[in-house]
XYZ file of C-alpha atoms in Angstrom:
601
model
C -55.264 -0.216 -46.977
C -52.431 -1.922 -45.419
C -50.076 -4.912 -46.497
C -50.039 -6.164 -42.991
C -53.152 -8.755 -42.292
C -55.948 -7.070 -40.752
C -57.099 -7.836 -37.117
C -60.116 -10.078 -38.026
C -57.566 -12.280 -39.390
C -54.848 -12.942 -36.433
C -55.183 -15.563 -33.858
C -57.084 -14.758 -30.635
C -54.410 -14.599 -27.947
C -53.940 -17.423 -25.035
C -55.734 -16.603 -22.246
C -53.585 -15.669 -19.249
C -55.247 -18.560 -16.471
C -53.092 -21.943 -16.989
C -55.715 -23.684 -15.474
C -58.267 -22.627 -18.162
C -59.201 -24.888 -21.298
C -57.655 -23.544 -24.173
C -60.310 -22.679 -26.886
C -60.002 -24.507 -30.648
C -58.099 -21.602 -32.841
C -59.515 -20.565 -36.277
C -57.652 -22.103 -39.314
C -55.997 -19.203 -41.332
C -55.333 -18.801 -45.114
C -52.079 -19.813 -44.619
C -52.645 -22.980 -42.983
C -55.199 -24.167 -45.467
C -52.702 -23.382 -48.197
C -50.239 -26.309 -46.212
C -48.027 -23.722 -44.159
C -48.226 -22.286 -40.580
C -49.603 -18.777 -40.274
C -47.791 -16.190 -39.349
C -45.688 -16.685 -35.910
C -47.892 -19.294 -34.738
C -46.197 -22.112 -33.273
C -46.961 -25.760 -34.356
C -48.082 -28.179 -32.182
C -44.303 -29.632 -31.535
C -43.568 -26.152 -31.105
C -45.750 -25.496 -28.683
C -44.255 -28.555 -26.766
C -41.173 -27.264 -26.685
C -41.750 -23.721 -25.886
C -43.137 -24.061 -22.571
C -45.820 -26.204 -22.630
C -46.494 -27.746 -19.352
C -47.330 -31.989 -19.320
C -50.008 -30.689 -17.342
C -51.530 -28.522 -19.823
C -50.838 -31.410 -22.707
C -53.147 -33.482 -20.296
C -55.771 -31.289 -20.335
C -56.570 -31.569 -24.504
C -58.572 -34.326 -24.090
C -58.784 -36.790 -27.685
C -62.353 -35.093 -27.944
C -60.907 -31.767 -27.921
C -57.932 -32.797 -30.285
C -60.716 -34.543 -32.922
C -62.836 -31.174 -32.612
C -59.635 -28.842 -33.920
C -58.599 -31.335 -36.738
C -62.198 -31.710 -37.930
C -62.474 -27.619 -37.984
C -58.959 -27.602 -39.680
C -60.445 -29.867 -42.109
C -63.335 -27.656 -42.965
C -61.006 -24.741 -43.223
C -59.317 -26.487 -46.151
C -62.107 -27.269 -48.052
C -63.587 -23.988 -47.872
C -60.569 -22.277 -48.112
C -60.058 -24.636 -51.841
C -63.539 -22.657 -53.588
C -63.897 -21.900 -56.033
C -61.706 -23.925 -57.877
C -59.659 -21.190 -59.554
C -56.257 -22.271 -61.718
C -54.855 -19.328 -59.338
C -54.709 -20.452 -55.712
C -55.240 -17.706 -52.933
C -52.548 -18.062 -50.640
C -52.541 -16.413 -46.923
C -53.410 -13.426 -46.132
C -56.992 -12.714 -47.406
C -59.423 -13.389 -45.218
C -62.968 -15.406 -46.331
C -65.719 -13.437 -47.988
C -68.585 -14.233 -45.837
C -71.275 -16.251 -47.939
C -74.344 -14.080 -47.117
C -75.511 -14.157 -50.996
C -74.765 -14.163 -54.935
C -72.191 -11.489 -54.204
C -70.065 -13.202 -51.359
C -69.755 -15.864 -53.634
C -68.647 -14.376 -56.849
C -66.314 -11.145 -55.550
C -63.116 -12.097 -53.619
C -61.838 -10.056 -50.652
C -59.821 -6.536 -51.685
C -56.673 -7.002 -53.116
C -53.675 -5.725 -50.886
C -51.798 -2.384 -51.206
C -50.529 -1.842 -55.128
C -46.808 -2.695 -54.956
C -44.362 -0.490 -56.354
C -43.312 -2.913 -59.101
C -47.197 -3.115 -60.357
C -47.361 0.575 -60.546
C -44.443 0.713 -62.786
C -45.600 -1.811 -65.021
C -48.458 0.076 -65.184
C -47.252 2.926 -66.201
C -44.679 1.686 -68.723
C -47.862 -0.144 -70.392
C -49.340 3.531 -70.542
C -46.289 4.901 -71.793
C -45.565 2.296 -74.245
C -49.493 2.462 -75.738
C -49.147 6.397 -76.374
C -45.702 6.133 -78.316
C -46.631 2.837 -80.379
C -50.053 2.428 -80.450
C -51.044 5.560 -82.109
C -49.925 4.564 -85.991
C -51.603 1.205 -86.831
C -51.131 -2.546 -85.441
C -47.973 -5.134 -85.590
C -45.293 -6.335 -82.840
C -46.128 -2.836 -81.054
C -49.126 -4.831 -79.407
C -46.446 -7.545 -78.409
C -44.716 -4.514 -76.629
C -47.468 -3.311 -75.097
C -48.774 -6.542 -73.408
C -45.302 -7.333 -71.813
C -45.737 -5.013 -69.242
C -49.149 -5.234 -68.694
C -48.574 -9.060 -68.455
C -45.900 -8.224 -65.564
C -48.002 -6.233 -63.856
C -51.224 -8.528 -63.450
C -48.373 -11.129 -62.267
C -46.572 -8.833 -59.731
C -50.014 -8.711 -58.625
C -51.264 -11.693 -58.297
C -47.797 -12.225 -56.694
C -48.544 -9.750 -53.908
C -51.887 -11.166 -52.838
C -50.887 -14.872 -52.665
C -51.789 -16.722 -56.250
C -49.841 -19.029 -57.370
C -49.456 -20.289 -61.227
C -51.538 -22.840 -62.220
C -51.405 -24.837 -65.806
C -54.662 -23.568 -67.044
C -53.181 -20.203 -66.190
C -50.109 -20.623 -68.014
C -52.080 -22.177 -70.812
C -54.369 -18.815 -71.155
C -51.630 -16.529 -71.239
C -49.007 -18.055 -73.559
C -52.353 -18.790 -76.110
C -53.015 -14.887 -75.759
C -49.608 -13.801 -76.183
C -49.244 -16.035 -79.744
C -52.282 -14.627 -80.734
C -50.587 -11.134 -80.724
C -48.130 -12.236 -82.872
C -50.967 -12.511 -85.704
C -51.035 -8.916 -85.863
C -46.768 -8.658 -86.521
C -46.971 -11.274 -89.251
C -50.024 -10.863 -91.389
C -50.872 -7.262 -92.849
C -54.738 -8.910 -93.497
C -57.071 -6.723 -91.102
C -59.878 -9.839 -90.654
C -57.843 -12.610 -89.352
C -55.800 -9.808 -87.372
C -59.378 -8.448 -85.913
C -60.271 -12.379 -85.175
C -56.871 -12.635 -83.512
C -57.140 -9.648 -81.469
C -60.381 -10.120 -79.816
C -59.374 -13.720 -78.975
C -56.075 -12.579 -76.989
C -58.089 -10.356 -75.021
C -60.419 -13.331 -74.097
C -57.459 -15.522 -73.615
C -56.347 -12.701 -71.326
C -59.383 -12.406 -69.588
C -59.735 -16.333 -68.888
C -56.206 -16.537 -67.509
C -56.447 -13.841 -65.090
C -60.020 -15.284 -63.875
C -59.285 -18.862 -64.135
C -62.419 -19.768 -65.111
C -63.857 -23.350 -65.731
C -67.350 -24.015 -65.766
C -69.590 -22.780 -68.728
C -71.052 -20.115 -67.463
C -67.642 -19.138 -66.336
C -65.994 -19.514 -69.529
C -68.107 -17.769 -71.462
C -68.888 -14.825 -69.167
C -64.820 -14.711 -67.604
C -63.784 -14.076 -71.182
C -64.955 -10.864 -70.997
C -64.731 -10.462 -67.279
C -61.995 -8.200 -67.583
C -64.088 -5.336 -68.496
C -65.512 -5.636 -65.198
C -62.304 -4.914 -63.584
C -61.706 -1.726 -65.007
C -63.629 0.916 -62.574
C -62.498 -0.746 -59.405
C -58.624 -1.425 -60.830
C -58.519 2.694 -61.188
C -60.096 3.190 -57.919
C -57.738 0.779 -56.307
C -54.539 2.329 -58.343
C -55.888 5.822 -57.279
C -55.956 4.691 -53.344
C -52.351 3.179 -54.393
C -51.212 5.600 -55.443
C -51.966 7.963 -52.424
C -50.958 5.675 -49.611
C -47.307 4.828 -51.338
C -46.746 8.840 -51.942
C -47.879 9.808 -48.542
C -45.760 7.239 -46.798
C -42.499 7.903 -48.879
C -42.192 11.066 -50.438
C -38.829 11.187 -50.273
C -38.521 8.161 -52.075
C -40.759 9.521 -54.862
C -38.667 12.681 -55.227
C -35.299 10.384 -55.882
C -37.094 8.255 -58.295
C -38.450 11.849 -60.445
C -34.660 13.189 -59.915
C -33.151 10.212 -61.415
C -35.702 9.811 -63.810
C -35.491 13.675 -65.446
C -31.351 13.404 -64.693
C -31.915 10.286 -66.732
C -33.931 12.104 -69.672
C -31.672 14.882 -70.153
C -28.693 12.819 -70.738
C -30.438 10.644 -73.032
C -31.196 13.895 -75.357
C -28.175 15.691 -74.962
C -25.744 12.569 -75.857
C -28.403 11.245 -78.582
C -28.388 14.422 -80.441
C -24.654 15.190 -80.445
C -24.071 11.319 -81.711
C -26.829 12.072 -83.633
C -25.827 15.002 -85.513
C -22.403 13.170 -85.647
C -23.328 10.181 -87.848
C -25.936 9.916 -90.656
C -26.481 6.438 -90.249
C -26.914 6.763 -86.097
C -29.340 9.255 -86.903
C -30.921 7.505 -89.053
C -31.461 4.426 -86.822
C -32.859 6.744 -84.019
C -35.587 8.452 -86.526
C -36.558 4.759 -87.239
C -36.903 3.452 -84.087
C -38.350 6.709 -81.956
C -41.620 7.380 -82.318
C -42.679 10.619 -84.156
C -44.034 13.421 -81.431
C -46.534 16.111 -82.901
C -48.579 18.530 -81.832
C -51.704 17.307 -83.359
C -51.019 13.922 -82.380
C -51.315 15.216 -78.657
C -55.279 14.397 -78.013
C -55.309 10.750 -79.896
C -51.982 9.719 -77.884
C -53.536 11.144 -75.010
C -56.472 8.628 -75.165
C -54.292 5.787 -75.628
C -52.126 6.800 -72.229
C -55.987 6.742 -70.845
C -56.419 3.247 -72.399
C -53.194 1.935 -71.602
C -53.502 2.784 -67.691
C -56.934 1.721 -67.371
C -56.147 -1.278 -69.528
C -53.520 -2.125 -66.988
C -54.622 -1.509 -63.409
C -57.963 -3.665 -64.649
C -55.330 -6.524 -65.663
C -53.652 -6.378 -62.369
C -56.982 -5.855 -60.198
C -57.874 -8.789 -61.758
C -55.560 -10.919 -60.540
C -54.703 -10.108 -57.403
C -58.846 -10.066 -57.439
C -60.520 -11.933 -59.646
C -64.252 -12.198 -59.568
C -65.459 -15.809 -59.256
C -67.195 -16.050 -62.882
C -67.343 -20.458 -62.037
C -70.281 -19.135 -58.734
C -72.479 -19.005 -61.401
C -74.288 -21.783 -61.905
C -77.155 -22.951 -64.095
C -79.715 -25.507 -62.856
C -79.798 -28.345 -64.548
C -83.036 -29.424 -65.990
C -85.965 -31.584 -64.846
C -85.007 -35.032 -65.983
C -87.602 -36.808 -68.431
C -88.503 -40.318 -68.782
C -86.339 -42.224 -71.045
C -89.022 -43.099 -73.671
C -89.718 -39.771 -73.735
C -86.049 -38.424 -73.989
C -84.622 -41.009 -76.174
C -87.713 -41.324 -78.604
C -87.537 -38.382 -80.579
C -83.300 -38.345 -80.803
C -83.434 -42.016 -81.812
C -85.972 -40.873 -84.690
C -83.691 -37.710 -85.612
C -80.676 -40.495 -85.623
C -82.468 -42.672 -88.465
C -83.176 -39.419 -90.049
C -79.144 -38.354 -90.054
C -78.356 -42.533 -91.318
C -81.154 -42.054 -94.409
C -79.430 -38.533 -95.774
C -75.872 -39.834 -95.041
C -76.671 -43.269 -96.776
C -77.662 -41.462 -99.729
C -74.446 -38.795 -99.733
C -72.328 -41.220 -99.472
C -73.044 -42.198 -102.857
C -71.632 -38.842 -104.210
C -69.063 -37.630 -101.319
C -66.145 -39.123 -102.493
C -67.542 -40.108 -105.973
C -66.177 -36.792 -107.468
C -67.993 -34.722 -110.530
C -68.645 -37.302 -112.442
C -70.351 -39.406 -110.079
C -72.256 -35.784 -108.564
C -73.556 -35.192 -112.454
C -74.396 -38.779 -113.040
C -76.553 -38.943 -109.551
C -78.199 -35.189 -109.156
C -77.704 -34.067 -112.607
C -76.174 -30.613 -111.110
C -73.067 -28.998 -111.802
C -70.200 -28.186 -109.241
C -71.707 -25.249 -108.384
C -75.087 -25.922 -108.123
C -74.927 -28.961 -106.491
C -72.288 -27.070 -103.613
C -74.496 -24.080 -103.446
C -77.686 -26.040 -102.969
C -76.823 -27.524 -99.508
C -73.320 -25.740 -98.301
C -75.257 -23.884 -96.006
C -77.846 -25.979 -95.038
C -75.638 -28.983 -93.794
C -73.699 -25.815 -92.223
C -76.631 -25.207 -90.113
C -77.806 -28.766 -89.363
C -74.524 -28.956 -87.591
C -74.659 -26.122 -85.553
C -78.687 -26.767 -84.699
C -77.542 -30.585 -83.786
C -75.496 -29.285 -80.851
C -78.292 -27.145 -79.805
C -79.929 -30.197 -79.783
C -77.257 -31.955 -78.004
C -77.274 -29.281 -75.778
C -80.679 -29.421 -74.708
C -80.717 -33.290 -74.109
C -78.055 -33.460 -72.018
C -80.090 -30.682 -69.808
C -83.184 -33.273 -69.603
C -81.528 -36.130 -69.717
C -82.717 -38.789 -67.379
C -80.240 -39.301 -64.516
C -81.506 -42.531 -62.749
C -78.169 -44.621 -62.427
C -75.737 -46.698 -64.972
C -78.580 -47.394 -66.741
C -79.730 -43.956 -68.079
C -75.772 -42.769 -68.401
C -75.513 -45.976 -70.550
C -79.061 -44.436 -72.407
C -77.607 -41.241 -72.919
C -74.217 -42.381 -74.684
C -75.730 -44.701 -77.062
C -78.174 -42.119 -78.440
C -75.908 -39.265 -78.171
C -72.773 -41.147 -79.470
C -74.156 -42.185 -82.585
C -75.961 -38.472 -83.489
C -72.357 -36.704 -82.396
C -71.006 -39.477 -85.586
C -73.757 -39.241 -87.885
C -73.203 -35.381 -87.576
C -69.479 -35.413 -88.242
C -70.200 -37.291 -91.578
C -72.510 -34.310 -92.319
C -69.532 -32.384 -91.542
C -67.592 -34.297 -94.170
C -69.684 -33.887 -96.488
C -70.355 -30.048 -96.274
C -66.756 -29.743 -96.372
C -66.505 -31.937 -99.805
C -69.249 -29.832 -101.265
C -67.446 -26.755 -100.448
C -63.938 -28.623 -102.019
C -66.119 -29.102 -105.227
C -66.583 -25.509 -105.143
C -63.379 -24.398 -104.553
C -61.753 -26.970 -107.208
C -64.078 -25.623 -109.923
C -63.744 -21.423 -109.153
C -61.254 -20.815 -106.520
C -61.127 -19.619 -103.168
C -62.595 -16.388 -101.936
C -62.180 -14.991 -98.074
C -66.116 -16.032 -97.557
C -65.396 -20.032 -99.358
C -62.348 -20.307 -96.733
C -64.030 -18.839 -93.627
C -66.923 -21.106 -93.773
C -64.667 -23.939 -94.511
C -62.689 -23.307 -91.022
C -66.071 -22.710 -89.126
C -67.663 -26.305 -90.429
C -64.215 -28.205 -89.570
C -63.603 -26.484 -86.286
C -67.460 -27.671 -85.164
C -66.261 -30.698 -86.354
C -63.470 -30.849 -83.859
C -66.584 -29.502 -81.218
C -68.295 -32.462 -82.125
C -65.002 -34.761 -81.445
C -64.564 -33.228 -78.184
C -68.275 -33.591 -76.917
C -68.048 -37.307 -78.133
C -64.403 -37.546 -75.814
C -66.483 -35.996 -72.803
C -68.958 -38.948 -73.075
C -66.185 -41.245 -72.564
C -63.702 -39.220 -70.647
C -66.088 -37.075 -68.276
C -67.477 -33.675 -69.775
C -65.576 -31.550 -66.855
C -62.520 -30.425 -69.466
C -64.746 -29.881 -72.125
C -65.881 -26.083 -71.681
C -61.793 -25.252 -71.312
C -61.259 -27.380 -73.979
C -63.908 -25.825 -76.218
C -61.784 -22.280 -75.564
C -58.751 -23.858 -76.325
C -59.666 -25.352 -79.451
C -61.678 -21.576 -80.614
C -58.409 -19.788 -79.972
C -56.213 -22.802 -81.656
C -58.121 -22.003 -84.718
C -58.266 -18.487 -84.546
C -54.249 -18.758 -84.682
C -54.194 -21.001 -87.505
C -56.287 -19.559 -89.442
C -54.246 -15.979 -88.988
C -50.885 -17.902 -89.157
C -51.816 -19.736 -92.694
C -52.040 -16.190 -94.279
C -55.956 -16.845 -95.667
C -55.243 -13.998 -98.195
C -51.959 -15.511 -99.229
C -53.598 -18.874 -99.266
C -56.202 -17.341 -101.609
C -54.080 -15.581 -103.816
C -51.935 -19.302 -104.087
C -54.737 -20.868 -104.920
C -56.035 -18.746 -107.698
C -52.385 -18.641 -108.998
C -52.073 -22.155 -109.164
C -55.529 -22.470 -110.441
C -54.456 -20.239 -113.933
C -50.996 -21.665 -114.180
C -52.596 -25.095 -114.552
C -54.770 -24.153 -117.135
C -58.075 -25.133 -114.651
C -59.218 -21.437 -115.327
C -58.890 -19.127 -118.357
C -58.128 -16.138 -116.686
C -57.892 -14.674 -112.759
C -60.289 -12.735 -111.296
C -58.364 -9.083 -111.535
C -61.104 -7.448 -109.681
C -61.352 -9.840 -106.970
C -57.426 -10.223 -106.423
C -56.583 -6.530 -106.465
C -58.489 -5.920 -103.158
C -56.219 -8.335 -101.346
C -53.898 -7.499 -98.442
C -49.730 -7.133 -98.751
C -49.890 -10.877 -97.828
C -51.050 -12.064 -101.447
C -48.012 -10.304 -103.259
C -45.354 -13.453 -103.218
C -48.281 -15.230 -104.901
C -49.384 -12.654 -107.396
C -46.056 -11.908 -108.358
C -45.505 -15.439 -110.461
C -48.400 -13.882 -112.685
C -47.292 -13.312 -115.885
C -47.751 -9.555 -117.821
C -50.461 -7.409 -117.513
C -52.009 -9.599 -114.911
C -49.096 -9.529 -112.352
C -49.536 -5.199 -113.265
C -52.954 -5.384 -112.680
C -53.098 -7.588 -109.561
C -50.193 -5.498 -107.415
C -51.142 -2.078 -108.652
C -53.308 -1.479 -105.929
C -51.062 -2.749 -103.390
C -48.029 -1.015 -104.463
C -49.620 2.340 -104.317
C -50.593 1.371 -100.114
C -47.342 -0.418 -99.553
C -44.867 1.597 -101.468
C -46.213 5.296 -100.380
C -47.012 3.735 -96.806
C -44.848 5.560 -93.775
C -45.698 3.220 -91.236
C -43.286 3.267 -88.981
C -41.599 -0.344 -87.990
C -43.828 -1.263 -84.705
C -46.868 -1.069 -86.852
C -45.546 -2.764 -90.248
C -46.266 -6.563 -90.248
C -44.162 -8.835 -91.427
C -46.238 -9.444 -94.675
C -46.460 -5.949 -95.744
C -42.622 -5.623 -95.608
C -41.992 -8.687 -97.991
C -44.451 -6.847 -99.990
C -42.279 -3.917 -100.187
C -39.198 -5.682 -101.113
C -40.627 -7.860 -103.945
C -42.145 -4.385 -105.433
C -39.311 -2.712 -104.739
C -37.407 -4.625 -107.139
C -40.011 -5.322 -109.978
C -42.217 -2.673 -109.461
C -45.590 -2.774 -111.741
C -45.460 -2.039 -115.457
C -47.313 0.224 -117.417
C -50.186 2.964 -116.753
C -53.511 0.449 -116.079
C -55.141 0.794 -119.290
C -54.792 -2.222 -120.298
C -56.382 -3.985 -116.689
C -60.012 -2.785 -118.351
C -59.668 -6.106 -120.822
C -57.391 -8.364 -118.356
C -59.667 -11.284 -116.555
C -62.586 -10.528 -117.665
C -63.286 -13.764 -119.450
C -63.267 -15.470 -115.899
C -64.949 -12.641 -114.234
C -68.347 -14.521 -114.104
C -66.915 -17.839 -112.839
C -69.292 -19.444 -109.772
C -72.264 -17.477 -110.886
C -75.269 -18.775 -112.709
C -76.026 -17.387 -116.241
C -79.599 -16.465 -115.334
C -79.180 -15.259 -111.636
C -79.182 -11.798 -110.385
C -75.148 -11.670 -110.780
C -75.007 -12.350 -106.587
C -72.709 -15.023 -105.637
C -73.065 -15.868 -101.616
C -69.489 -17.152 -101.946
């Protein structure tokens, strides 16, 4: 491979005769990006270079319409797939003989020196930090990797886009989950989402079949990114050894300096050494073959990133067909039905939505808990099996004219409403709940999923107004906005608050030792206004992981150090015998004195 373009993408050469027509050229890249290609002279160039009146004379208008007509093509075609990167010149046009052409771009150009070192710094950095837990050592990590997918897609021509930018600052925050909260679920949630994020932005996916599959497109990257690293690799080291052989001088001149002068200021000040055993990485023996794996990772993890985008496959060629459109009695009868079926059951929930307890045991004769548990999850999956339904009507939705778009709003409209006021009202049920026996992780996770297919349901109903073409980004965008939320409100801090708050009003007895002890380092600033034994009881758990934790700083979050400090200075009282009797008036609180003692919240 070569960085110079490759002979099916020059110019042909003039012919020599003067006296012979000169044949229409083929548009490059570069001159459907807006700029000349390579040396080639423009037209009032060519004019002034030479160009005899009598040659001018020959381009007949026919001639002149002909080349501006191809040139016109040349920037359509060269504008697909509509990808927030933009190819710029120097890539020739895959030919579109199949599924194939259209989805896989041409080969990325030679790996640049700067991508291989941020490749190999993202290896380096995984095997030191990533070997001892999660926490700003992902942060680290993804810096370089980040620079090297953008030295990439520097090198073959893309440009940055918003929806690009958008992608990869959304993935980046997401990262910074994993440094704050010490909570493994939301951290998990928040993970996985950054590498979609990641994914989308180095694709630059739109459509929903693109969306969905270029979230994970970057796993398809990874066995051509080492093959094309590998080829790299061998082409820069056969071309410039010597240049290789400087940069492993410096580098192990570099090293040994580094030791020498650390350990002599080392061994010359306690508190030096100290901040040098804190922020370097502990090297074993044993560690060897897991830190090994993560150098694997790391590179592969990399070069995929950076194949990717100088690369990307076009996930947005996939298409799916729409469906065969039905008559309008028979598409709007049976929606218009389900739609008086939606008015009846909200008519008779608004009765009790915002009536409160009273009103709820005056109406169904249930308690807080009966009446929450007896349609939480039902109304839960109404909503999602109404956007199914949504789903599928837009598919055979009759597409006549103004007419049947007109059809399709007022039918659709009014379900997308009626279906947020089912939303409401799950979420109220679930508030009743809560208000009566606390929050658990399972009560607050539900919660988020019904109001963030709420928000689904308030974009679909902006696409019928607005145009539906945003909507599958803007589904993505609104996943990964809650996915950060969620992580950044601290859900078991949030639950520990509200269980606090709960007892300290006198709404509840006692606290739920057995439930509250299992929480993460982020619950401790609200467990520690319990008074004794419960505060004991709550933290003992947690001071035994957070206290007689070595983690070292790139895998402690910010939660579990704030843990450490408030224990550090009230530490828990007392040997746990007494935990046996604490709570356990409020232990049965949300379950039903004859069930099986099973509580699905």
């Amino acid at each position: 491979m070569s960085d110079q373009p490759s002979e099916a993408s020059r110019p042909p050469e003039k012919p020599g005769g003067a006296d012979t027509p000169r044949p229409p050229e083929p548009p490059a890249a570069a001159e459907a990006a807006g700029t000349p290609a390579g040396n080639e002279p423009g037209p009032s160039e060519a004019r002034t270079a030479g160009a005899t009146p009598a040659d001018t004379a020959r381009e007949s208008p026919a001639q002149a319409s002909d080349g501006r007509r191809q040139r016109a093509q040349a920037t359509q075609q060269a504008g697909q797939p509509g990808s927030p990167w933009q190819h710029g010149a120097g890539a020739p046009a895959a030919k579109d003989d199949g599924m194939t052409a259209r989805l896989r771009p041409p080969p990325p150009p030679l790996i640049r020196p700067a991508v291989l070192g941020s490749v190999l710094a993202t290896a380096l950095l995984s095997a030191l930090f990533l070997s001892d837990g999660l926490g700003v050592n992902l942060l680290i990590v993804a810096v370089p990797a980040s620079l090297a997918a953008f030295f990439a897609a520097q090198a073959a021509g893309r440009r940055l886009r918003p929806w690009t930018a958008t992608w990869a600052v959304g993935g980046l925050a997401l990262l910074a989950v994993p440094a704050l909260r010490d909570a493994g679920w939301p951290t998990f949630l928040a993970v996985v989402s950054a590498f979609a994020l990641g994914s989308l932005a180095l694709h630059g996916s739109r459509s929903w079949p693109g969306v969905l599959i270029g979230s994970l497109g970057l796993f398809d990257s990874v066995v051509p990114g080492i093959i094309w690293g590998v080829r790299g690799v061998r082409a820069r080291a056969g071309g410039s050894r010597a240049n290789w052989g400087a940069t492993l001088r410096t580098t192990a001149v570099a090293l040994v300096l580094l030791v020498v002068f650390g350990t002599l200021f080392a061994s010359a000040d306690a508190a030096f050494a100290e901040l040098l055993s804190s922020l370097m990485p502990e090297a074993s023996v044993g560690a060897g073959p897991w830190r090994t794996l993560l150098f694997a990772l790391g590179l592969a993890g990399a070069l995929a990133a950076a194949h990717a985008a100088a690369a990307p496959v076009r996930w947005d060629g996939l298409t799916v067909r729409p469906g065969k459109p039905r008559g309008r009695a028979e598409w709007a009868l049976p929606l218009i039905v389900l739609n008086l079926l939606f008015a009846a059951f909200i008519t008779l929930q608004l009765v009790v939505l915002f009536g409160g307890y009273d009103k709820v045991r005056d109406v169904t004769g249930l308690s807080h808990a009966e009446y929450a548990r007896q349609g939480f999850w039902q109304l839960l999956w109404a909503t999602l099996l109404t956007l199914l339904v949504i789903a599928l009507a837009l598919r055979w939705a009759p597409r006549g004219g103004t007419g049947d778009r007109t059809l399709v709003r007022s039918v659709l409209g009014p379900l997308c409403v009626l279906t947020l006021v089912v939303v409401a009202s799950a979420l109220r049920r679930m508030d009743l709940y809560v208000d009566e026996y606390g929050l658990t992780r399972l009560r607050i996770s539900v919660a988020a999923m019904e109001l963030w297919l709420g928000v689904v349901l308030i974009l679909i109903l902006a696409a019928g107004v607005f145009g539906a073409r945003f909507l599958p980004r803007a589904v993505a965008v609104s996943a990964a906005a809650g996915v950060l939320a969620f992580g950044l409100i601290s859900p078991d801090g949030l639950i520990a608050e509200q269980n606090v708050q709960r007892f300290e009003d006198g709404r509840s007895t006692s606290i739920d030792i057995d439930y509250v002890k299992d929480l993460s380092a982020d619950a401790v600033p609200a467990l520690d206004r319990l008074p004794e034994p419960e505060r004991s009881c709550a933290l003992r758990f947690i001071q035994n992981d957070v206290l007689h934790d070595d983690t070292p700083w790139y895998a402690t979050s910010w939660g579990e150090a704030r843990a450490k400090e408030i224990l550090e200075k009230r530490p828990v009282k007392g040997d746990g015998s007494d935990c046996y009797r604490v709570g356990r008036e409020g232990a049965g609180d949300g379950y039903e004195p004859d069930d099986d003692g099973y509580d699905p919240y």
